[in-house]
PDB file of C-alpha atoms in Angstrom:
ATOM      1  CA  UNK G   1     144.998  15.104   7.244  1.00 73.00           C
ATOM      2  CA  UNK G   2     145.481  15.445  11.021  1.00 91.00           C
ATOM      3  CA  UNK G   3     148.703  13.753  12.078  1.00 96.00           C
ATOM      4  CA  UNK G   4     150.119  12.987  15.486  1.00 98.00           C
ATOM      5  CA  UNK G   5     153.821  12.754  16.235  1.00 98.00           C
ATOM      6  CA  UNK G   6     155.429  10.778  19.027  1.00 98.00           C
ATOM      7  CA  UNK G   7     158.658   9.088  20.022  1.00 98.00           C
ATOM      8  CA  UNK G   8     158.763   5.482  18.864  1.00 98.00           C
ATOM      9  CA  UNK G   9     158.502   2.609  21.308  1.00 97.00           C
ATOM     10  CA  UNK G  10     159.955  -0.865  20.946  1.00 96.00           C
ATOM     11  CA  UNK G  11     156.586  -2.099  19.670  1.00 96.00           C
ATOM     12  CA  UNK G  12     156.828   0.256  16.699  1.00 96.00           C
ATOM     13  CA  UNK G  13     160.068  -1.289  15.394  1.00 94.00           C
ATOM     14  CA  UNK G  14     158.461  -3.715  12.900  1.00 93.00           C
ATOM     15  CA  UNK G  15     156.296  -0.932  11.428  1.00 95.00           C
ATOM     16  CA  UNK G  16     159.301   1.372  11.131  1.00 95.00           C
ATOM     17  CA  UNK G  17     161.395  -1.314   9.429  1.00 92.00           C
ATOM     18  CA  UNK G  18     158.512  -1.901   7.006  1.00 92.00           C
ATOM     19  CA  UNK G  19     158.501   1.797   6.141  1.00 94.00           C
ATOM     20  CA  UNK G  20     162.283   1.799   5.645  1.00 91.00           C
ATOM     21  CA  UNK G  21     162.115  -1.033   3.127  1.00 87.00           C
ATOM     22  CA  UNK G  22     158.950   0.300   1.428  1.00 82.00           C
ATOM     23  CA  UNK G  23     161.178   2.279  -0.909  1.00 79.00           C
ATOM     24  CA  UNK G  24     163.045   1.250  -4.059  1.00 75.00           C
ATOM     25  CA  UNK G  25     166.333   2.902  -3.049  1.00 76.00           C
ATOM     26  CA  UNK G  26     166.500   1.615   0.511  1.00 71.00           C
ATOM     27  CA  UNK G  27     165.025  -1.827  -0.047  1.00 64.00           C
ATOM     28  CA  UNK G  28     168.281  -3.441  -1.163  1.00 62.00           C
ATOM     29  CA  UNK G  29     170.264  -2.219   1.820  1.00 61.00           C
ATOM     30  CA  UNK G  30     167.619  -2.368   4.549  1.00 54.00           C
ATOM     31  CA  UNK G  31     165.654  -5.502   3.763  1.00 51.00           C
ATOM     32  CA  UNK G  32     166.769  -7.919   6.393  1.00 55.00           C
ATOM     33  CA  UNK G  33     164.079  -7.825   9.089  1.00 52.00           C
ATOM     34  CA  UNK G  34     164.995  -9.056  12.540  1.00 48.00           C
ATOM     35  CA  UNK G  35     168.711  -8.513  12.219  1.00 64.00           C
ATOM     36  CA  UNK G  36     169.985  -6.112  14.913  1.00 74.00           C
ATOM     37  CA  UNK G  37     166.930  -3.928  15.057  1.00 87.00           C
ATOM     38  CA  UNK G  38     166.186  -4.473  18.730  1.00 88.00           C
ATOM     39  CA  UNK G  39     169.696  -3.488  19.759  1.00 90.00           C
ATOM     40  CA  UNK G  40     169.659  -0.531  17.374  1.00 93.00           C
ATOM     41  CA  UNK G  41     166.322   0.621  18.782  1.00 95.00           C
ATOM     42  CA  UNK G  42     167.629   0.403  22.354  1.00 95.00           C
ATOM     43  CA  UNK G  43     170.678   2.464  21.389  1.00 96.00           C
ATOM     44  CA  UNK G  44     168.538   5.211  19.847  1.00 97.00           C
ATOM     45  CA  UNK G  45     166.025   5.156  22.688  1.00 97.00           C
ATOM     46  CA  UNK G  46     168.707   5.471  25.383  1.00 97.00           C
ATOM     47  CA  UNK G  47     170.463   8.381  23.659  1.00 97.00           C
ATOM     48  CA  UNK G  48     169.170  11.852  24.609  1.00 97.00           C
ATOM     49  CA  UNK G  49     170.535  13.257  21.306  1.00 98.00           C
ATOM     50  CA  UNK G  50     168.617  10.814  19.130  1.00 98.00           C
ATOM     51  CA  UNK G  51     164.855  10.755  18.671  1.00 98.00           C
ATOM     52  CA  UNK G  52     163.091   8.187  16.530  1.00 98.00           C
ATOM     53  CA  UNK G  53     159.709   9.606  15.556  1.00 98.00           C
ATOM     54  CA  UNK G  54     156.583   7.901  14.291  1.00 98.00           C
ATOM     55  CA  UNK G  55     153.746   9.753  12.640  1.00 98.00           C
ATOM     56  CA  UNK G  56     150.189   8.478  13.004  1.00 98.00           C
ATOM     57  CA  UNK G  57     146.974   9.156  11.197  1.00 97.00           C
ATOM     58  CA  UNK G  58     143.788   7.546  12.540  1.00 94.00           C
ATOM     59  CA  UNK G  59     145.915   5.299  14.750  1.00 93.00           C
ATOM     60  CA  UNK G  60     147.944   3.985  11.840  1.00 96.00           C
ATOM     61  CA  UNK G  61     151.682   4.617  11.471  1.00 97.00           C
ATOM     62  CA  UNK G  62     152.099   6.477   8.184  1.00 97.00           C
ATOM     63  CA  UNK G  63     155.593   7.906   8.515  1.00 98.00           C
ATOM     64  CA  UNK G  64     158.864   7.858  10.398  1.00 97.00           C
ATOM     65  CA  UNK G  65     162.046   9.870  10.721  1.00 98.00           C
ATOM     66  CA  UNK G  66     164.994  10.097  13.044  1.00 98.00           C
ATOM     67  CA  UNK G  67     166.422  13.292  14.481  1.00 98.00           C
ATOM     68  CA  UNK G  68     169.980  13.508  15.799  1.00 98.00           C
ATOM     69  CA  UNK G  69     171.176  16.597  17.665  1.00 98.00           C
ATOM     70  CA  UNK G  70     174.894  17.052  17.092  1.00 98.00           C
ATOM     71  CA  UNK G  71     176.851  19.345  19.414  1.00 96.00           C
ATOM     72  CA  UNK G  72     179.827  21.097  17.849  1.00 95.00           C
ATOM     73  CA  UNK G  73     182.266  23.974  17.979  1.00 91.00           C
ATOM     74  CA  UNK G  74     181.543  25.134  14.445  1.00 82.00           C
ATOM     75  CA  UNK G  75     178.448  27.190  13.625  1.00 73.00           C
ATOM     76  CA  UNK G  76     179.201  29.261  16.740  1.00 71.00           C
ATOM     77  CA  UNK G  77     178.691  26.434  19.171  1.00 77.00           C
ATOM     78  CA  UNK G  78     175.133  25.630  18.130  1.00 81.00           C
ATOM     79  CA  UNK G  79     173.752  22.111  17.841  1.00 92.00           C
ATOM     80  CA  UNK G  80     172.904  20.803  14.390  1.00 96.00           C
ATOM     81  CA  UNK G  81     169.640  18.934  13.981  1.00 98.00           C
ATOM     82  CA  UNK G  82     170.115  16.136  11.481  1.00 98.00           C
ATOM     83  CA  UNK G  83     167.199  14.279   9.945  1.00 98.00           C
ATOM     84  CA  UNK G  84     167.730  10.720   8.667  1.00 94.00           C
ATOM     85  CA  UNK G  85     165.437   7.975   7.478  1.00 93.00           C
ATOM     86  CA  UNK G  86     162.466  10.111   6.441  1.00 94.00           C
ATOM     87  CA  UNK G  87     159.802   7.780   5.069  1.00 95.00           C
ATOM     88  CA  UNK G  88     156.090   8.028   4.307  1.00 96.00           C
ATOM     89  CA  UNK G  89     154.168   4.831   3.646  1.00 96.00           C
ATOM     90  CA  UNK G  90     153.718   4.317  -0.091  1.00 93.00           C
ATOM     91  CA  UNK G  91     149.927   4.299   0.133  1.00 93.00           C
ATOM     92  CA  UNK G  92     149.941   7.656   1.950  1.00 94.00           C
ATOM     93  CA  UNK G  93     152.321   9.574  -0.304  1.00 91.00           C
ATOM     94  CA  UNK G  94     151.401  12.813  -2.100  1.00 90.00           C
ATOM     95  CA  UNK G  95     149.007  13.844   0.654  1.00 93.00           C
ATOM     96  CA  UNK G  96     151.236  16.440   2.282  1.00 95.00           C
ATOM     97  CA  UNK G  97     152.451  14.179   5.088  1.00 97.00           C
ATOM     98  CA  UNK G  98     156.126  14.698   4.254  1.00 96.00           C
ATOM     99  CA  UNK G  99     155.680  18.466   4.372  1.00 97.00           C
ATOM    100  CA  UNK G 100     154.012  18.288   7.788  1.00 97.00           C
ATOM    101  CA  UNK G 101     156.817  16.027   9.005  1.00 98.00           C
ATOM    102  CA  UNK G 102     159.560  18.393   7.887  1.00 98.00           C
ATOM    103  CA  UNK G 103     157.747  21.369   9.439  1.00 98.00           C
ATOM    104  CA  UNK G 104     157.476  19.401  12.676  1.00 98.00           C
ATOM    105  CA  UNK G 105     161.213  18.597  12.531  1.00 98.00           C
ATOM    106  CA  UNK G 106     162.005  22.267  11.974  1.00 98.00           C
ATOM    107  CA  UNK G 107     159.878  23.288  14.971  1.00 98.00           C
ATOM    108  CA  UNK G 108     161.529  20.613  17.108  1.00 98.00           C
ATOM    109  CA  UNK G 109     164.968  21.921  16.089  1.00 97.00           C
ATOM    110  CA  UNK G 110     164.010  25.539  16.844  1.00 97.00           C
ATOM    111  CA  UNK G 111     162.539  24.538  20.206  1.00 96.00           C
ATOM    112  CA  UNK G 112     165.890  22.952  21.045  1.00 95.00           C
ATOM    113  CA  UNK G 113     167.790  26.045  19.901  1.00 93.00           C
ATOM    114  CA  UNK G 114     169.587  24.363  17.009  1.00 95.00           C
ATOM    115  CA  UNK G 115     171.596  26.463  14.554  1.00 92.00           C
ATOM    116  CA  UNK G 116     170.380  24.535  11.531  1.00 95.00           C
ATOM    117  CA  UNK G 117     168.595  21.471  10.205  1.00 98.00           C
ATOM    118  CA  UNK G 118     170.574  19.272   7.835  1.00 98.00           C
ATOM    119  CA  UNK G 119     169.900  16.141   5.855  1.00 98.00           C
ATOM    120  CA  UNK G 120     171.186  14.304   2.826  1.00 97.00           C
ATOM    121  CA  UNK G 121     169.123  12.714   0.121  1.00 97.00           C
ATOM    122  CA  UNK G 122     170.192  10.128  -2.453  1.00 96.00           C
ATOM    123  CA  UNK G 123     170.838  11.837  -5.799  1.00 97.00           C
ATOM    124  CA  UNK G 124     168.278   9.520  -7.393  1.00 95.00           C
ATOM    125  CA  UNK G 125     165.479  11.080  -5.315  1.00 94.00           C
ATOM    126  CA  UNK G 126     164.875  14.017  -7.645  1.00 95.00           C
ATOM    127  CA  UNK G 127     161.314  14.637  -6.448  1.00 93.00           C
ATOM    128  CA  UNK G 128     162.502  14.718  -2.835  1.00 94.00           C
ATOM    129  CA  UNK G 129     165.068  17.366  -3.774  1.00 97.00           C
ATOM    130  CA  UNK G 130     162.413  19.658  -5.222  1.00 97.00           C
ATOM    131  CA  UNK G 131     160.412  19.078  -2.058  1.00 96.00           C
ATOM    132  CA  UNK G 132     163.272  20.089   0.269  1.00 97.00           C
ATOM    133  CA  UNK G 133     164.012  23.180  -1.842  1.00 98.00           C
ATOM    134  CA  UNK G 134     160.332  24.160  -1.611  1.00 97.00           C
ATOM    135  CA  UNK G 135     160.639  24.042   2.185  1.00 97.00           C
ATOM    136  CA  UNK G 136     163.508  26.545   2.156  1.00 97.00           C
ATOM    137  CA  UNK G 137     166.410  24.111   2.290  1.00 98.00           C
ATOM    138  CA  UNK G 138     169.515  24.974   0.320  1.00 98.00           C
ATOM    139  CA  UNK G 139     171.284  22.217  -1.651  1.00 98.00           C
ATOM    140  CA  UNK G 140     174.626  23.668  -0.595  1.00 98.00           C
ATOM    141  CA  UNK G 141     176.629  20.501   0.021  1.00 98.00           C
ATOM    142  CA  UNK G 142     177.842  17.322  -1.634  1.00 98.00           C
ATOM    143  CA  UNK G 143     177.048  14.230   0.415  1.00 98.00           C
ATOM    144  CA  UNK G 144     179.773  11.582   0.482  1.00 98.00           C
ATOM    145  CA  UNK G 145     179.483   8.033   1.782  1.00 97.00           C
ATOM    146  CA  UNK G 146     182.056   5.314   2.229  1.00 98.00           C
ATOM    147  CA  UNK G 147     180.508   1.908   2.826  1.00 96.00           C
ATOM    148  CA  UNK G 148     182.429  -0.318   5.252  1.00 94.00           C
ATOM    149  CA  UNK G 149     181.988  -4.020   4.818  1.00 80.00           C
TER     150      UNK G 149
ATOM    151  CA  UNK X   1     205.025  13.531   8.475  1.00 73.00           C
ATOM    152  CA  UNK X   2     204.345  11.544  11.670  1.00 91.00           C
ATOM    153  CA  UNK X   3     201.065  12.616  13.196  1.00 96.00           C
ATOM    154  CA  UNK X   4     199.474  11.791  16.513  1.00 98.00           C
ATOM    155  CA  UNK X   5     195.737  11.720  17.098  1.00 98.00           C
ATOM    156  CA  UNK X   6     193.978  12.244  20.402  1.00 98.00           C
ATOM    157  CA  UNK X   7     190.674  13.343  21.882  1.00 98.00           C
ATOM    158  CA  UNK X   8     190.575  17.095  22.459  1.00 98.00           C
ATOM    159  CA  UNK X   9     190.666  18.560  25.945  1.00 97.00           C
ATOM    160  CA  UNK X  10     189.202  21.851  27.094  1.00 96.00           C
ATOM    161  CA  UNK X  11     192.609  23.502  26.691  1.00 96.00           C
ATOM    162  CA  UNK X  12     192.539  22.712  22.957  1.00 96.00           C
ATOM    163  CA  UNK X  13     189.357  24.712  22.318  1.00 94.00           C
ATOM    164  CA  UNK X  14     191.058  27.998  21.273  1.00 93.00           C
ATOM    165  CA  UNK X  15     193.326  26.134  18.830  1.00 95.00           C
ATOM    166  CA  UNK X  16     190.361  24.238  17.371  1.00 95.00           C
ATOM    167  CA  UNK X  17     188.321  27.424  16.945  1.00 92.00           C
ATOM    168  CA  UNK X  18     191.317  29.017  15.193  1.00 92.00           C
ATOM    169  CA  UNK X  19     191.416  26.092  12.776  1.00 94.00           C
ATOM    170  CA  UNK X  20     187.671  26.353  12.143  1.00 91.00           C
ATOM    171  CA  UNK X  21     187.916  30.019  11.174  1.00 87.00           C
ATOM    172  CA  UNK X  22     191.182  29.533   9.219  1.00 82.00           C
ATOM    173  CA  UNK X  23     189.091  28.837   6.136  1.00 79.00           C
ATOM    174  CA  UNK X  24     187.363  31.189   3.705  1.00 75.00           C
ATOM    175  CA  UNK X  25     184.072  29.290   3.682  1.00 76.00           C
ATOM    176  CA  UNK X  26     183.700  28.843   7.441  1.00 70.00           C
ATOM    177  CA  UNK X  27     185.144  32.171   8.559  1.00 64.00           C
ATOM    178  CA  UNK X  28     181.925  34.133   8.099  1.00 62.00           C
ATOM    179  CA  UNK X  29     179.819  31.731  10.111  1.00 62.00           C
ATOM    180  CA  UNK X  30     182.317  30.623  12.752  1.00 54.00           C
ATOM    181  CA  UNK X  31     184.259  33.783  13.539  1.00 52.00           C
ATOM    182  CA  UNK X  32     182.976  34.793  16.927  1.00 55.00           C
ATOM    183  CA  UNK X  33     185.548  33.466  19.403  1.00 52.00           C
ATOM    184  CA  UNK X  34     184.481  33.039  22.985  1.00 48.00           C
ATOM    185  CA  UNK X  35     180.777  32.696  22.292  1.00 65.00           C
ATOM    186  CA  UNK X  36     179.412  29.366  23.563  1.00 75.00           C
ATOM    187  CA  UNK X  37     182.475  27.308  22.865  1.00 88.00           C
ATOM    188  CA  UNK X  38     183.041  26.155  26.427  1.00 88.00           C
ATOM    189  CA  UNK X  39     179.487  24.833  26.717  1.00 90.00           C
ATOM    190  CA  UNK X  40     179.698  23.254  23.274  1.00 93.00           C
ATOM    191  CA  UNK X  41     182.964  21.554  24.186  1.00 95.00           C
ATOM    192  CA  UNK X  42     181.470  20.173  27.399  1.00 95.00           C
ATOM    193  CA  UNK X  43     178.515  18.803  25.445  1.00 96.00           C
ATOM    194  CA  UNK X  44     180.759  17.012  22.961  1.00 97.00           C
ATOM    195  CA  UNK X  45     183.129  15.757  25.649  1.00 97.00           C
ATOM    196  CA  UNK X  46     180.329  14.298  27.769  1.00 97.00           C
ATOM    197  CA  UNK X  47     178.693  12.501  24.841  1.00 97.00           C
ATOM    198  CA  UNK X  48     179.979   8.965  24.209  1.00 97.00           C
ATOM    199  CA  UNK X  49     178.800   9.187  20.569  1.00 98.00           C
ATOM    200  CA  UNK X  50     180.795  12.326  19.805  1.00 98.00           C
ATOM    201  CA  UNK X  51     184.577  12.527  19.611  1.00 98.00           C
ATOM    202  CA  UNK X  52     186.407  15.768  18.941  1.00 98.00           C
ATOM    203  CA  UNK X  53     189.851  14.896  17.614  1.00 98.00           C
ATOM    204  CA  UNK X  54     193.008  16.958  17.401  1.00 98.00           C
ATOM    205  CA  UNK X  55     195.949  16.003  15.236  1.00 98.00           C
ATOM    206  CA  UNK X  56     199.453  16.936  16.314  1.00 98.00           C
ATOM    207  CA  UNK X  57     202.784  17.108  14.546  1.00 97.00           C
ATOM    208  CA  UNK X  58     205.871  17.914  16.627  1.00 94.00           C
ATOM    209  CA  UNK X  59     203.635  18.949  19.524  1.00 93.00           C
ATOM    210  CA  UNK X  60     201.706  21.456  17.401  1.00 96.00           C
ATOM    211  CA  UNK X  61     197.997  21.098  16.599  1.00 97.00           C
ATOM    212  CA  UNK X  62     197.778  20.911  12.811  1.00 97.00           C
ATOM    213  CA  UNK X  63     194.277  19.523  12.301  1.00 98.00           C
ATOM    214  CA  UNK X  64     190.925  18.765  13.832  1.00 97.00           C
ATOM    215  CA  UNK X  65     187.763  16.852  13.049  1.00 98.00           C
ATOM    216  CA  UNK X  66     184.695  15.642  14.884  1.00 98.00           C
ATOM    217  CA  UNK X  67     183.248  12.155  14.662  1.00 98.00           C
ATOM    218  CA  UNK X  68     179.627  11.414  15.555  1.00 98.00           C
ATOM    219  CA  UNK X  69     178.376   7.831  15.791  1.00 98.00           C
ATOM    220  CA  UNK X  70     174.696   7.724  14.886  1.00 98.00           C
ATOM    221  CA  UNK X  71     172.653   4.667  15.831  1.00 96.00           C
ATOM    222  CA  UNK X  72     169.783   3.838  13.498  1.00 95.00           C
ATOM    223  CA  UNK X  73     167.376   1.235  12.194  1.00 91.00           C
ATOM    224  CA  UNK X  74     168.285   1.776   8.559  1.00 82.00           C
ATOM    225  CA  UNK X  75     171.442   0.281   7.057  1.00 73.00           C
ATOM    226  CA  UNK X  76     170.539  -2.957   8.865  1.00 71.00           C
ATOM    227  CA  UNK X  77     170.898  -1.535  12.333  1.00 77.00           C
ATOM    228  CA  UNK X  78     174.508  -0.398  11.952  1.00 81.00           C
ATOM    229  CA  UNK X  79     175.861   2.857  13.338  1.00 92.00           C
ATOM    230  CA  UNK X  80     176.864   5.563  10.883  1.00 96.00           C
ATOM    231  CA  UNK X  81     180.129   7.370  11.524  1.00 98.00           C
ATOM    232  CA  UNK X  82     179.753  10.991  10.525  1.00 98.00           C
ATOM    233  CA  UNK X  83     182.712  13.312  10.130  1.00 98.00           C
ATOM    234  CA  UNK X  84     182.201  17.077  10.542  1.00 95.00           C
ATOM    235  CA  UNK X  85     184.511  20.042  10.824  1.00 93.00           C
ATOM    236  CA  UNK X  86     187.550  18.556   9.097  1.00 94.00           C
ATOM    237  CA  UNK X  87     190.253  21.240   9.067  1.00 95.00           C
ATOM    238  CA  UNK X  88     193.997  21.297   8.460  1.00 96.00           C
ATOM    239  CA  UNK X  89     195.916  24.433   9.404  1.00 96.00           C
ATOM    240  CA  UNK X  90     196.538  26.579   6.318  1.00 93.00           C
ATOM    241  CA  UNK X  91     200.297  26.427   6.706  1.00 93.00           C
ATOM    242  CA  UNK X  92     200.253  22.624   6.830  1.00 94.00           C
ATOM    243  CA  UNK X  93     198.009  21.951   3.838  1.00 91.00           C
ATOM    244  CA  UNK X  94     199.043  19.844   0.841  1.00 90.00           C
ATOM    245  CA  UNK X  95     201.326  17.669   2.950  1.00 93.00           C
ATOM    246  CA  UNK X  96     199.060  14.629   3.138  1.00 95.00           C
ATOM    247  CA  UNK X  97     197.681  15.426   6.580  1.00 97.00           C
ATOM    248  CA  UNK X  98     194.055  15.369   5.424  1.00 96.00           C
ATOM    249  CA  UNK X  99     194.553  11.938   3.869  1.00 97.00           C
ATOM    250  CA  UNK X 100     196.029  10.553   7.078  1.00 97.00           C
ATOM    251  CA  UNK X 101     193.136  12.070   9.031  1.00 98.00           C
ATOM    252  CA  UNK X 102     190.497  10.485   6.823  1.00 98.00           C
ATOM    253  CA  UNK X 103     192.250   7.102   6.975  1.00 98.00           C
ATOM    254  CA  UNK X 104     192.331   7.410  10.766  1.00 98.00           C
ATOM    255  CA  UNK X 105     188.610   8.247  10.800  1.00 98.00           C
ATOM    256  CA  UNK X 106     187.891   5.210   8.618  1.00 98.00           C
ATOM    257  CA  UNK X 107     189.876   2.927  10.954  1.00 98.00           C
ATOM    258  CA  UNK X 108     188.087   4.391  13.979  1.00 98.00           C
ATOM    259  CA  UNK X 109     184.721   3.715  12.297  1.00 97.00           C
ATOM    260  CA  UNK X 110     185.688   0.134  11.404  1.00 97.00           C
ATOM    261  CA  UNK X 111     186.963  -0.501  14.926  1.00 96.00           C
ATOM    262  CA  UNK X 112     183.568   0.582  16.225  1.00 95.00           C
ATOM    263  CA  UNK X 113     181.761  -1.646  13.727  1.00 93.00           C
ATOM    264  CA  UNK X 114     180.089   1.165  11.797  1.00 95.00           C
ATOM    265  CA  UNK X 115     178.227   0.409   8.563  1.00 92.00           C
ATOM    266  CA  UNK X 116     179.576   3.477   6.775  1.00 95.00           C
ATOM    267  CA  UNK X 117     181.384   6.771   7.069  1.00 98.00           C
ATOM    268  CA  UNK X 118     179.513   9.837   5.835  1.00 98.00           C
ATOM    269  CA  UNK X 119     180.240  13.511   5.504  1.00 98.00           C
ATOM    270  CA  UNK X 120     179.079  16.519   3.562  1.00 97.00           C
ATOM    271  CA  UNK X 121     181.261  19.143   1.968  1.00 97.00           C
ATOM    272  CA  UNK X 122     180.289  22.607   0.771  1.00 96.00           C
ATOM    273  CA  UNK X 123     179.833  22.590  -3.016  1.00 97.00           C
ATOM    274  CA  UNK X 124     182.438  25.357  -3.279  1.00 95.00           C
ATOM    275  CA  UNK X 125     185.151  22.991  -1.980  1.00 94.00           C
ATOM    276  CA  UNK X 126     185.901  21.399  -5.338  1.00 95.00           C
ATOM    277  CA  UNK X 127     189.406  20.257  -4.362  1.00 93.00           C
ATOM    278  CA  UNK X 128     188.055  18.589  -1.233  1.00 94.00           C
ATOM    279  CA  UNK X 129     185.568  16.670  -3.379  1.00 97.00           C
ATOM    280  CA  UNK X 130     188.308  15.233  -5.574  1.00 97.00           C
ATOM    281  CA  UNK X 131     190.152  14.314  -2.384  1.00 96.00           C
ATOM    282  CA  UNK X 132     187.185  12.397  -0.905  1.00 97.00           C
ATOM    283  CA  UNK X 133     186.583  10.597  -4.211  1.00 98.00           C
ATOM    284  CA  UNK X 134     190.265   9.575  -4.250  1.00 97.00           C
ATOM    285  CA  UNK X 135     189.762   7.989  -0.827  1.00 97.00           C
ATOM    286  CA  UNK X 136     186.937   5.805  -2.122  1.00 97.00           C
ATOM    287  CA  UNK X 137     183.991   7.943  -1.053  1.00 98.00           C
ATOM    288  CA  UNK X 138     181.005   8.102  -3.370  1.00 98.00           C
ATOM    289  CA  UNK X 139     179.301  11.464  -3.983  1.00 98.00           C
ATOM    290  CA  UNK X 140     175.936   9.742  -3.860  1.00 98.00           C
ATOM    291  CA  UNK X 141     173.850  12.298  -1.993  1.00 98.00           C
ATOM    292  CA  UNK X 142     172.698  15.893  -2.105  1.00 98.00           C
ATOM    293  CA  UNK X 143     173.349  17.730   1.149  1.00 98.00           C
ATOM    294  CA  UNK X 144     170.589  20.111   2.246  1.00 98.00           C
ATOM    295  CA  UNK X 145     170.787  22.702   5.022  1.00 97.00           C
ATOM    296  CA  UNK X 146     168.143  24.965   6.512  1.00 98.00           C
ATOM    297  CA  UNK X 147     169.627  27.711   8.648  1.00 96.00           C
ATOM    298  CA  UNK X 148     167.565  28.640  11.706  1.00 94.00           C
ATOM    299  CA  UNK X 149     167.972  32.149  13.001  1.00 80.00           C
TER     300      UNK X 149
END
């Protein structure tokens, strides 16, 4: 399936939010359309170290992900490319779109000279873990979260 | 032990790099002093969503960590506070400094209105994992890395 990748525009926000909630794990925490999404989009869009990506097939948005490029003194001064919010629309899953997206993210990170690509995945997403391992990722770290309310 | 926290300056870079390599897990990947550290420091310092912190006790730098504030559409539009490169000098470990640092990071994240604090920790750091759990963190995610060379 030929896919095209581009930076999201403000008009894509509703489609992206739909993709974020089109998922059993995220639905409970992300399902409040219209909240602060406009402001959040503006913040991402204005930040040169954050790129919100949409993936299209035949003019339809079928996937999204966000890349954040984190400068740092560790890893010999190289930027880390972090991928968050990877989602493929439920009706387009198991067609290789996720694999193409992660390969695109890896190329984008290499093009920018990053030292590594990193991401975390909820421990309930067992299939996703096999998928990341198949792409050469190492499950080397524990991912900790502290929710602030 | 009374600690003071401040944003790092360029003059702190050698001390921070020493802390980063003063660790068996990081030493192999971080031990190349002088490489691109100046440029990496400038990148962090110029970025309003990255804060490199040094922790002092009696005028001596005893710890460091980096906070990155990641805007996003998930988590209802809230920023994530990510903590990377948490290090306490080997001769000051087991004195509660790490706990004070993580509490400071949590307060900084709350003050900024972040939705959560997140971090990953190498699976070999078993003691660190117990420490994060004791601070209320949940080990909910797998942390994947793909090294680019």
